[in-house]
C-alpha cells in the first residue's frame, strides 16, 4: 500500500489523493452546518466540518467533534474546518437564552414565564437557522498542511 494513487489535473499534471490542495469544492448538508454552528455557540463543543482523505476535486464535509480522530494516525489526516469560516461577515449571531429572557422581562405587555421563555427562544433559534442559510459564502479559504486552498461551497438540503 506504499504507492500513492495519482489522478490527472485538467492541465495534464499528476495530483495525488493525499494532496488536500486538490480540493476545489465542498458539499455540506445544511443540517450539519447549522448543528456545528449551534453546538459551538451553545456550549463551545469544538464542532468542525471534517473532510476525510483520499482527497479529490469535489469533497463532502461532515459534522465532527475535533479531537475524535479514531484511525487517522498516518498522513494524510482529515481536514477540520471551523463552520464559522463558511459564513459571511454579516451572518446573524446565535440568539442567547439570556437575551431572550431579558427581552421578555422588559416587555411591558406580557408576563414572564418559563414556558413563554422556552417558546420564544425556540422561535428565535428557528429564525436564526433560516437566516444563516442566506449568509453562507460561495467560496471559502481552507487551511491545509500543504497550504491554503480556496474552495467553492455547496449546501445540500
PDB file of N, CA, C and O in Angstrom, residues 7-76:
ATOM      1  N   UNK A   7      -4.036  11.048  -9.848  1.00  0.00           N
ATOM      2  CA  UNK A   7      -5.046  11.462 -10.812  1.00  0.00           C
ATOM      3  C   UNK A   7      -4.411  12.521 -11.684  1.00  0.00           C
ATOM      4  O   UNK A   7      -3.355  13.051 -11.378  1.00  0.00           O
ATOM      5  N   UNK A   8      -5.062  12.865 -12.740  1.00  0.00           N
ATOM      6  CA  UNK A   8      -4.578  13.930 -13.621  1.00  0.00           C
ATOM      7  C   UNK A   8      -5.411  15.181 -13.419  1.00  0.00           C
ATOM      8  O   UNK A   8      -6.624  15.128 -13.329  1.00  0.00           O
ATOM      9  N   UNK A   9      -4.721  16.314 -13.329  1.00  0.00           N
ATOM     10  CA  UNK A   9      -5.410  17.605 -13.328  1.00  0.00           C
ATOM     11  C   UNK A   9      -5.819  17.927 -14.755  1.00  0.00           C
ATOM     12  O   UNK A   9      -5.359  17.299 -15.700  1.00  0.00           O
ATOM     13  N   UNK A  10      -6.652  18.927 -14.908  1.00  0.00           N
ATOM     14  CA  UNK A  10      -7.092  19.302 -16.252  1.00  0.00           C
ATOM     15  C   UNK A  10      -5.926  19.777 -17.107  1.00  0.00           C
ATOM     16  O   UNK A  10      -5.981  19.682 -18.327  1.00  0.00           O
ATOM     17  N   UNK A  11      -4.846  20.251 -16.474  1.00  0.00           N
ATOM     18  CA  UNK A  11      -3.685  20.688 -17.260  1.00  0.00           C
ATOM     19  C   UNK A  11      -2.749  19.518 -17.606  1.00  0.00           C
ATOM     20  O   UNK A  11      -1.696  19.716 -18.198  1.00  0.00           O
ATOM     21  N   UNK A  12      -3.135  18.290 -17.202  1.00  0.00           N
ATOM     22  CA  UNK A  12      -2.341  17.111 -17.533  1.00  0.00           C
ATOM     23  C   UNK A  12      -1.345  16.704 -16.458  1.00  0.00           C
ATOM     24  O   UNK A  12      -0.755  15.640 -16.535  1.00  0.00           O
ATOM     25  N   UNK A  13      -1.137  17.532 -15.425  1.00  0.00           N
ATOM     26  CA  UNK A  13      -0.183  17.176 -14.378  1.00  0.00           C
ATOM     27  C   UNK A  13      -0.826  16.196 -13.394  1.00  0.00           C
ATOM     28  O   UNK A  13      -2.037  16.127 -13.260  1.00  0.00           O
ATOM     29  N   UNK A  14       0.027  15.421 -12.731  1.00  0.00           N
ATOM     30  CA  UNK A  14      -0.460  14.453 -11.752  1.00  0.00           C
ATOM     31  C   UNK A  14      -0.756  15.149 -10.428  1.00  0.00           C
ATOM     32  O   UNK A  14      -0.098  16.111 -10.046  1.00  0.00           O
ATOM     33  N   UNK A  15      -1.743  14.619  -9.720  1.00  0.00           N
ATOM     34  CA  UNK A  15      -2.049  15.060  -8.366  1.00  0.00           C
ATOM     35  C   UNK A  15      -2.356  13.806  -7.550  1.00  0.00           C
ATOM     36  O   UNK A  15      -3.046  12.911  -8.019  1.00  0.00           O
ATOM     37  N   UNK A  16      -1.807  13.708  -6.352  1.00  0.00           N
ATOM     38  CA  UNK A  16      -2.028  12.518  -5.546  1.00  0.00           C
ATOM     39  C   UNK A  16      -3.270  12.697  -4.687  1.00  0.00           C
ATOM     40  O   UNK A  16      -3.678  13.811  -4.382  1.00  0.00           O
ATOM     41  N   UNK A  17      -3.857  11.577  -4.291  1.00  0.00           N
ATOM     42  CA  UNK A  17      -5.070  11.604  -3.492  1.00  0.00           C
ATOM     43  C   UNK A  17      -4.800  11.956  -2.040  1.00  0.00           C
ATOM     44  O   UNK A  17      -5.732  12.038  -1.250  1.00  0.00           O
ATOM     45  N   UNK A  18      -3.531  12.165  -1.683  1.00  0.00           N
ATOM     46  CA  UNK A  18      -3.255  12.653  -0.335  1.00  0.00           C
ATOM     47  C   UNK A  18      -2.936  14.146  -0.347  1.00  0.00           C
ATOM     48  O   UNK A  18      -2.519  14.703   0.657  1.00  0.00           O
ATOM     49  N   UNK A  19      -3.185  14.820  -1.462  1.00  0.00           N
ATOM     50  CA  UNK A  19      -2.930  16.255  -1.601  1.00  0.00           C
ATOM     51  C   UNK A  19      -4.217  17.042  -1.374  1.00  0.00           C
ATOM     52  O   UNK A  19      -5.079  17.107  -2.253  1.00  0.00           O
ATOM     53  N   UNK A  20      -4.390  17.648  -0.191  1.00  0.00           N
ATOM     54  CA  UNK A  20      -5.628  18.371   0.085  1.00  0.00           C
ATOM     55  C   UNK A  20      -5.806  19.629  -0.767  1.00  0.00           C
ATOM     56  O   UNK A  20      -6.919  20.128  -0.888  1.00  0.00           O
ATOM     57  N   UNK A  21      -4.739  20.102  -1.392  1.00  0.00           N
ATOM     58  CA  UNK A  21      -4.892  21.291  -2.243  1.00  0.00           C
ATOM     59  C   UNK A  21      -5.578  20.961  -3.561  1.00  0.00           C
ATOM     60  O   UNK A  21      -5.877  21.861  -4.342  1.00  0.00           O
ATOM     61  N   UNK A  22      -5.861  19.678  -3.793  1.00  0.00           N
ATOM     62  CA  UNK A  22      -6.601  19.303  -5.000  1.00  0.00           C
ATOM     63  C   UNK A  22      -8.102  19.552  -4.849  1.00  0.00           C
ATOM     64  O   UNK A  22      -8.841  19.497  -5.824  1.00  0.00           O
ATOM     65  N   UNK A  23      -8.552  19.858  -3.642  1.00  0.00           N
ATOM     66  CA  UNK A  23      -9.981  20.098  -3.397  1.00  0.00           C
ATOM     67  C   UNK A  23     -10.391  21.414  -4.058  1.00  0.00           C
ATOM     68  O   UNK A  23      -9.734  22.438  -3.887  1.00  0.00           O
ATOM     69  N   UNK A  24     -11.457  21.366  -4.823  1.00  0.00           N
ATOM     70  CA  UNK A  24     -11.981  22.557  -5.491  1.00  0.00           C
ATOM     71  C   UNK A  24     -13.362  22.950  -4.983  1.00  0.00           C
ATOM     72  O   UNK A  24     -13.751  24.095  -5.064  1.00  0.00           O
ATOM     73  N   UNK A  25     -14.123  21.969  -4.460  1.00  0.00           N
ATOM     74  CA  UNK A  25     -15.454  22.285  -3.934  1.00  0.00           C
ATOM     75  C   UNK A  25     -15.796  21.361  -2.776  1.00  0.00           C
ATOM     76  O   UNK A  25     -15.346  20.219  -2.729  1.00  0.00           O
ATOM     77  N   UNK A  26     -16.569  21.919  -1.838  1.00  0.00           N
ATOM     78  CA  UNK A  26     -17.034  21.166  -0.680  1.00  0.00           C
ATOM     79  C   UNK A  26     -18.548  21.198  -0.650  1.00  0.00           C
ATOM     80  O   UNK A  26     -19.156  22.261  -0.787  1.00  0.00           O
ATOM     81  N   UNK A  27     -19.146  20.035  -0.450  1.00  0.00           N
ATOM     82  CA  UNK A  27     -20.584  19.926  -0.254  1.00  0.00           C
ATOM     83  C   UNK A  27     -20.827  19.652   1.225  1.00  0.00           C
ATOM     84  O   UNK A  27     -20.160  18.803   1.825  1.00  0.00           O
ATOM     85  N   UNK A  28     -21.772  20.390   1.806  1.00  0.00           N
ATOM     86  CA  UNK A  28     -22.083  20.271   3.225  1.00  0.00           C
ATOM     87  C   UNK A  28     -23.594  20.295   3.360  1.00  0.00           C
ATOM     88  O   UNK A  28     -24.248  21.151   2.752  1.00  0.00           O
ATOM     89  N   UNK A  29     -24.148  19.387   4.167  1.00  0.00           N
ATOM     90  CA  UNK A  29     -25.583  19.477   4.387  1.00  0.00           C
ATOM     91  C   UNK A  29     -25.861  20.701   5.251  1.00  0.00           C
ATOM     92  O   UNK A  29     -25.072  21.054   6.140  1.00  0.00           O
ATOM     93  N   UNK A  30     -26.976  21.329   4.989  1.00  0.00           N
ATOM     94  CA  UNK A  30     -27.382  22.488   5.784  1.00  0.00           C
ATOM     95  C   UNK A  30     -27.498  22.087   7.245  1.00  0.00           C
ATOM     96  O   UNK A  30     -27.071  22.828   8.134  1.00  0.00           O
ATOM     97  N   UNK A  31     -28.029  20.899   7.501  1.00  0.00           N
ATOM     98  CA  UNK A  31     -28.190  20.435   8.882  1.00  0.00           C
ATOM     99  C   UNK A  31     -26.846  20.278   9.593  1.00  0.00           C
ATOM    100  O   UNK A  31     -26.727  20.628  10.765  1.00  0.00           O
ATOM    101  N   UNK A  32     -25.834  19.727   8.912  1.00  0.00           N
ATOM    102  CA  UNK A  32     -24.510  19.604   9.539  1.00  0.00           C
ATOM    103  C   UNK A  32     -23.930  20.974   9.860  1.00  0.00           C
ATOM    104  O   UNK A  32     -23.362  21.182  10.937  1.00  0.00           O
ATOM    105  N   UNK A  33     -24.044  21.921   8.932  1.00  0.00           N
ATOM    106  CA  UNK A  33     -23.521  23.263   9.168  1.00  0.00           C
ATOM    107  C   UNK A  33     -24.229  23.917  10.342  1.00  0.00           C
ATOM    108  O   UNK A  33     -23.592  24.446  11.256  1.00  0.00           O
ATOM    109  N   UNK A  34     -25.567  23.884  10.353  1.00  0.00           N
ATOM    110  CA  UNK A  34     -26.323  24.507  11.441  1.00  0.00           C
ATOM    111  C   UNK A  34     -26.038  23.830  12.772  1.00  0.00           C
ATOM    112  O   UNK A  34     -25.880  24.507  13.796  1.00  0.00           O
ATOM    113  N   UNK A  35     -25.947  22.504  12.778  1.00  0.00           N
ATOM    114  CA  UNK A  35     -25.667  21.783  14.026  1.00  0.00           C
ATOM    115  C   UNK A  35     -24.294  22.149  14.581  1.00  0.00           C
ATOM    116  O   UNK A  35     -24.130  22.331  15.791  1.00  0.00           O
ATOM    117  N   UNK A  36     -23.301  22.266  13.714  1.00  0.00           N
ATOM    118  CA  UNK A  36     -21.953  22.637  14.168  1.00  0.00           C
ATOM    119  C   UNK A  36     -21.944  24.057  14.728  1.00  0.00           C
ATOM    120  O   UNK A  36     -21.377  24.313  15.795  1.00  0.00           O
ATOM    121  N   UNK A  37     -22.564  24.986  14.011  1.00  0.00           N
ATOM    122  CA  UNK A  37     -22.624  26.369  14.481  1.00  0.00           C
ATOM    123  C   UNK A  37     -23.347  26.465  15.824  1.00  0.00           C
ATOM    124  O   UNK A  37     -22.890  27.136  16.754  1.00  0.00           O
ATOM    125  N   UNK A  38     -24.468  25.773  15.921  1.00  0.00           N
ATOM    126  CA  UNK A  38     -25.265  25.817  17.151  1.00  0.00           C
ATOM    127  C   UNK A  38     -24.525  25.170  18.319  1.00  0.00           C
ATOM    128  O   UNK A  38     -24.519  25.708  19.426  1.00  0.00           O
ATOM    129  N   UNK A  39     -23.889  24.037  18.097  1.00  0.00           N
ATOM    130  CA  UNK A  39     -23.145  23.361  19.174  1.00  0.00           C
ATOM    131  C   UNK A  39     -22.023  24.245  19.696  1.00  0.00           C
ATOM    132  O   UNK A  39     -21.796  24.321  20.908  1.00  0.00           O
ATOM    133  N   UNK A  40     -21.343  24.926  18.808  1.00  0.00           N
ATOM    134  CA  UNK A  40     -20.255  25.807  19.243  1.00  0.00           C
ATOM    135  C   UNK A  40     -20.781  27.036  19.955  1.00  0.00           C
ATOM    136  O   UNK A  40     -20.180  27.499  20.932  1.00  0.00           O
ATOM    137  N   UNK A  41     -21.905  27.576  19.513  1.00  0.00           N
ATOM    138  CA  UNK A  41     -22.475  28.766  20.150  1.00  0.00           C
ATOM    139  C   UNK A  41     -23.063  28.432  21.520  1.00  0.00           C
ATOM    140  O   UNK A  41     -22.918  29.202  22.467  1.00  0.00           O
ATOM    141  N   UNK A  42     -23.707  27.299  21.644  1.00  0.00           N
ATOM    142  CA  UNK A  42     -24.363  26.926  22.905  1.00  0.00           C
ATOM    143  C   UNK A  42     -23.370  26.470  23.972  1.00  0.00           C
ATOM    144  O   UNK A  42     -23.531  26.782  25.139  1.00  0.00           O
ATOM    145  N   UNK A  43     -22.366  25.676  23.552  1.00  0.00           N
ATOM    146  CA  UNK A  43     -21.503  25.068  24.576  1.00  0.00           C
ATOM    147  C   UNK A  43     -20.048  24.917  24.151  1.00  0.00           C
ATOM    148  O   UNK A  43     -19.332  24.096  24.711  1.00  0.00           O
ATOM    149  N   UNK A  44     -19.620  25.663  23.154  1.00  0.00           N
ATOM    150  CA  UNK A  44     -18.235  25.599  22.688  1.00  0.00           C
ATOM    151  C   UNK A  44     -17.777  24.146  22.552  1.00  0.00           C
ATOM    152  O   UNK A  44     -16.774  23.728  23.123  1.00  0.00           O
ATOM    153  N   UNK A  45     -18.539  23.382  21.769  1.00  0.00           N
ATOM    154  CA  UNK A  45     -18.363  21.935  21.671  1.00  0.00           C
ATOM    155  C   UNK A  45     -17.156  21.503  20.852  1.00  0.00           C
ATOM    156  O   UNK A  45     -16.804  20.333  20.853  1.00  0.00           O
ATOM    157  N   UNK A  46     -16.532  22.404  20.128  1.00  0.00           N
ATOM    158  CA  UNK A  46     -15.424  22.007  19.268  1.00  0.00           C
ATOM    159  C   UNK A  46     -15.900  21.325  17.999  1.00  0.00           C
ATOM    160  O   UNK A  46     -15.178  20.523  17.411  1.00  0.00           O
ATOM    161  N   UNK A  47     -17.124  21.647  17.580  1.00  0.00           N
ATOM    162  CA  UNK A  47     -17.663  21.045  16.360  1.00  0.00           C
ATOM    163  C   UNK A  47     -16.978  21.657  15.139  1.00  0.00           C
ATOM    164  O   UNK A  47     -16.751  22.863  15.071  1.00  0.00           O
ATOM    165  N   UNK A  48     -16.626  20.798  14.201  1.00  0.00           N
ATOM    166  CA  UNK A  48     -15.978  21.208  12.958  1.00  0.00           C
ATOM    167  C   UNK A  48     -16.664  20.489  11.803  1.00  0.00           C
ATOM    168  O   UNK A  48     -17.458  19.570  12.000  1.00  0.00           O
ATOM    169  N   UNK A  49     -16.316  20.893  10.615  1.00  0.00           N
ATOM    170  CA  UNK A  49     -16.710  20.169   9.417  1.00  0.00           C
ATOM    171  C   UNK A  49     -15.468  19.436   8.956  1.00  0.00           C
ATOM    172  O   UNK A  49     -14.424  20.045   8.733  1.00  0.00           O
ATOM    173  N   UNK A  50     -15.545  18.107   8.881  1.00  0.00           N
ATOM    174  CA  UNK A  50     -14.377  17.286   8.602  1.00  0.00           C
ATOM    175  C   UNK A  50     -14.427  16.767   7.167  1.00  0.00           C
ATOM    176  O   UNK A  50     -15.455  16.307   6.689  1.00  0.00           O
ATOM    177  N   UNK A  51     -13.274  16.846   6.511  1.00  0.00           N
ATOM    178  CA  UNK A  51     -13.089  16.317   5.165  1.00  0.00           C
ATOM    179  C   UNK A  51     -12.050  15.212   5.280  1.00  0.00           C
ATOM    180  O   UNK A  51     -10.928  15.463   5.704  1.00  0.00           O
ATOM    181  N   UNK A  52     -12.434  13.994   4.910  1.00  0.00           N
ATOM    182  CA  UNK A  52     -11.528  12.860   5.084  1.00  0.00           C
ATOM    183  C   UNK A  52     -10.895  12.434   3.763  1.00  0.00           C
ATOM    184  O   UNK A  52     -11.529  12.496   2.722  1.00  0.00           O
ATOM    185  N   UNK A  53      -9.616  12.042   3.812  1.00  0.00           N
ATOM    186  CA  UNK A  53      -8.948  11.551   2.608  1.00  0.00           C
ATOM    187  C   UNK A  53      -9.520  10.205   2.190  1.00  0.00           C
ATOM    188  O   UNK A  53     -10.161   9.550   3.010  1.00  0.00           O
ATOM    189  N   UNK A  54      -9.313   9.797   0.967  1.00  0.00           N
ATOM    190  CA  UNK A  54      -8.482  10.423  -0.062  1.00  0.00           C
ATOM    191  C   UNK A  54      -9.155  11.668  -0.618  1.00  0.00           C
ATOM    192  O   UNK A  54     -10.372  11.748  -0.708  1.00  0.00           O
ATOM    193  N   UNK A  55      -8.331  12.657  -0.968  1.00  0.00           N
ATOM    194  CA  UNK A  55      -8.834  13.934  -1.429  1.00  0.00           C
ATOM    195  C   UNK A  55      -9.054  13.927  -2.936  1.00  0.00           C
ATOM    196  O   UNK A  55      -8.338  13.273  -3.681  1.00  0.00           O
ATOM    197  N   UNK A  56     -10.057  14.679  -3.349  1.00  0.00           N
ATOM    198  CA  UNK A  56     -10.400  14.794  -4.771  1.00  0.00           C
ATOM    199  C   UNK A  56     -10.899  16.221  -5.009  1.00  0.00           C
ATOM    200  O   UNK A  56     -11.011  17.016  -4.066  1.00  0.00           O
ATOM    201  N   UNK A  57     -11.203  16.536  -6.226  1.00  0.00           N
ATOM    202  CA  UNK A  57     -11.677  17.876  -6.557  1.00  0.00           C
ATOM    203  C   UNK A  57     -12.966  18.237  -5.860  1.00  0.00           C
ATOM    204  O   UNK A  57     -13.141  19.348  -5.375  1.00  0.00           O
ATOM    205  N   UNK A  58     -13.903  17.290  -5.793  1.00  0.00           N
ATOM    206  CA  UNK A  58     -15.176  17.506  -5.101  1.00  0.00           C
ATOM    207  C   UNK A  58     -15.211  16.619  -3.869  1.00  0.00           C
ATOM    208  O   UNK A  58     -15.046  15.406  -3.965  1.00  0.00           O
ATOM    209  N   UNK A  59     -15.452  17.242  -2.720  1.00  0.00           N
ATOM    210  CA  UNK A  59     -15.433  16.513  -1.451  1.00  0.00           C
ATOM    211  C   UNK A  59     -16.676  16.844  -0.647  1.00  0.00           C
ATOM    212  O   UNK A  59     -17.335  17.847  -0.879  1.00  0.00           O
ATOM    213  N   UNK A  60     -16.929  16.003   0.343  1.00  0.00           N
ATOM    214  CA  UNK A  60     -18.037  16.199   1.270  1.00  0.00           C
ATOM    215  C   UNK A  60     -17.460  16.509   2.641  1.00  0.00           C
ATOM    216  O   UNK A  60     -16.521  15.840   3.088  1.00  0.00           O
ATOM    217  N   UNK A  61     -17.982  17.537   3.296  1.00  0.00           N
ATOM    218  CA  UNK A  61     -17.587  17.869   4.668  1.00  0.00           C
ATOM    219  C   UNK A  61     -18.736  17.477   5.589  1.00  0.00           C
ATOM    220  O   UNK A  61     -19.894  17.764   5.294  1.00  0.00           O
ATOM    221  N   UNK A  62     -18.396  16.809   6.683  1.00  0.00           N
ATOM    222  CA  UNK A  62     -19.426  16.319   7.609  1.00  0.00           C
ATOM    223  C   UNK A  62     -19.168  16.807   9.025  1.00  0.00           C
ATOM    224  O   UNK A  62     -18.027  17.054   9.407  1.00  0.00           O
ATOM    225  N   UNK A  63     -20.234  16.876   9.794  1.00  0.00           N
ATOM    226  CA  UNK A  63     -20.165  17.283  11.192  1.00  0.00           C
ATOM    227  C   UNK A  63     -19.260  16.337  11.969  1.00  0.00           C
ATOM    228  O   UNK A  63     -19.333  15.113  11.798  1.00  0.00           O
ATOM    229  N   UNK A  64     -18.417  16.912  12.827  1.00  0.00           N
ATOM    230  CA  UNK A  64     -17.457  16.117  13.591  1.00  0.00           C
ATOM    231  C   UNK A  64     -17.044  16.904  14.824  1.00  0.00           C
ATOM    232  O   UNK A  64     -17.046  18.136  14.807  1.00  0.00           O
ATOM    233  N   UNK A  65     -16.688  16.206  15.897  1.00  0.00           N
ATOM    234  CA  UNK A  65     -16.116  16.864  17.072  1.00  0.00           C
ATOM    235  C   UNK A  65     -14.605  16.775  16.979  1.00  0.00           C
ATOM    236  O   UNK A  65     -14.044  15.680  16.856  1.00  0.00           O
ATOM    237  N   UNK A  66     -13.944  17.911  17.026  1.00  0.00           N
ATOM    238  CA  UNK A  66     -12.481  17.947  16.934  1.00  0.00           C
ATOM    239  C   UNK A  66     -11.885  17.103  18.053  1.00  0.00           C
ATOM    240  O   UNK A  66     -12.365  17.108  19.178  1.00  0.00           O
ATOM    241  N   UNK A  67     -10.840  16.368  17.713  1.00  0.00           N
ATOM    242  CA  UNK A  67     -10.156  15.540  18.694  1.00  0.00           C
ATOM    243  C   UNK A  67     -10.601  14.090  18.698  1.00  0.00           C
ATOM    244  O   UNK A  67      -9.965  13.243  19.305  1.00  0.00           O
ATOM    245  N   UNK A  68     -11.680  13.788  18.005  1.00  0.00           N
ATOM    246  CA  UNK A  68     -12.189  12.413  17.957  1.00  0.00           C
ATOM    247  C   UNK A  68     -11.768  11.775  16.634  1.00  0.00           C
ATOM    248  O   UNK A  68     -12.582  11.453  15.798  1.00  0.00           O
ATOM    249  N   UNK A  69     -10.472  11.603  16.453  1.00  0.00           N
ATOM    250  CA  UNK A  69      -9.943  11.194  15.158  1.00  0.00           C
ATOM    251  C   UNK A  69      -9.988   9.714  14.854  1.00  0.00           C
ATOM    252  O   UNK A  69      -9.977   9.318  13.708  1.00  0.00           O
ATOM    253  N   UNK A  70      -9.930   8.873  15.830  1.00  0.00           N
ATOM    254  CA  UNK A  70     -10.012   7.446  15.533  1.00  0.00           C
ATOM    255  C   UNK A  70      -8.793   6.915  14.812  1.00  0.00           C
ATOM    256  O   UNK A  70      -7.673   7.043  15.288  1.00  0.00           O
ATOM    257  N   UNK A  71      -8.981   6.359  13.631  1.00  0.00           N
ATOM    258  CA  UNK A  71      -7.948   5.601  12.925  1.00  0.00           C
ATOM    259  C   UNK A  71      -7.059   6.429  12.001  1.00  0.00           C
ATOM    260  O   UNK A  71      -6.479   5.886  11.082  1.00  0.00           O
ATOM    261  N   UNK A  72      -6.919   7.707  12.204  1.00  0.00           N
ATOM    262  CA  UNK A  72      -6.128   8.537  11.295  1.00  0.00           C
ATOM    263  C   UNK A  72      -4.794   8.920  11.922  1.00  0.00           C
ATOM    264  O   UNK A  72      -4.502  10.074  12.148  1.00  0.00           O
ATOM    265  N   UNK A  73      -3.970   7.904  12.211  1.00  0.00           N
ATOM    266  CA  UNK A  73      -2.660   8.164  12.790  1.00  0.00           C
ATOM    267  C   UNK A  73      -1.624   8.507  11.729  1.00  0.00           C
ATOM    268  O   UNK A  73      -0.604   9.087  12.027  1.00  0.00           O
ATOM    269  N   UNK A  74      -1.880   8.111  10.492  1.00  0.00           N
ATOM    270  CA  UNK A  74      -0.931   8.353   9.409  1.00  0.00           C
ATOM    271  C   UNK A  74      -1.424   9.462   8.495  1.00  0.00           C
ATOM    272  O   UNK A  74      -2.609   9.767   8.449  1.00  0.00           O
ATOM    273  N   UNK A  75      -0.508  10.034   7.776  1.00  0.00           N
ATOM    274  CA  UNK A  75      -0.862  11.074   6.806  1.00  0.00           C
ATOM    275  C   UNK A  75      -1.506  10.422   5.595  1.00  0.00           C
ATOM    276  O   UNK A  75      -1.180   9.273   5.278  1.00  0.00           O
ATOM    277  N   UNK A  76      -2.361  11.044   4.908  1.00  0.00           N
ATOM    278  CA  UNK A  76      -2.879  12.370   5.217  1.00  0.00           C
ATOM    279  C   UNK A  76      -3.995  12.297   6.258  1.00  0.00           C
ATOM    280  O   UNK A  76      -4.790  11.363   6.270  1.00  0.00           O
TER     281      UNK A  76
END
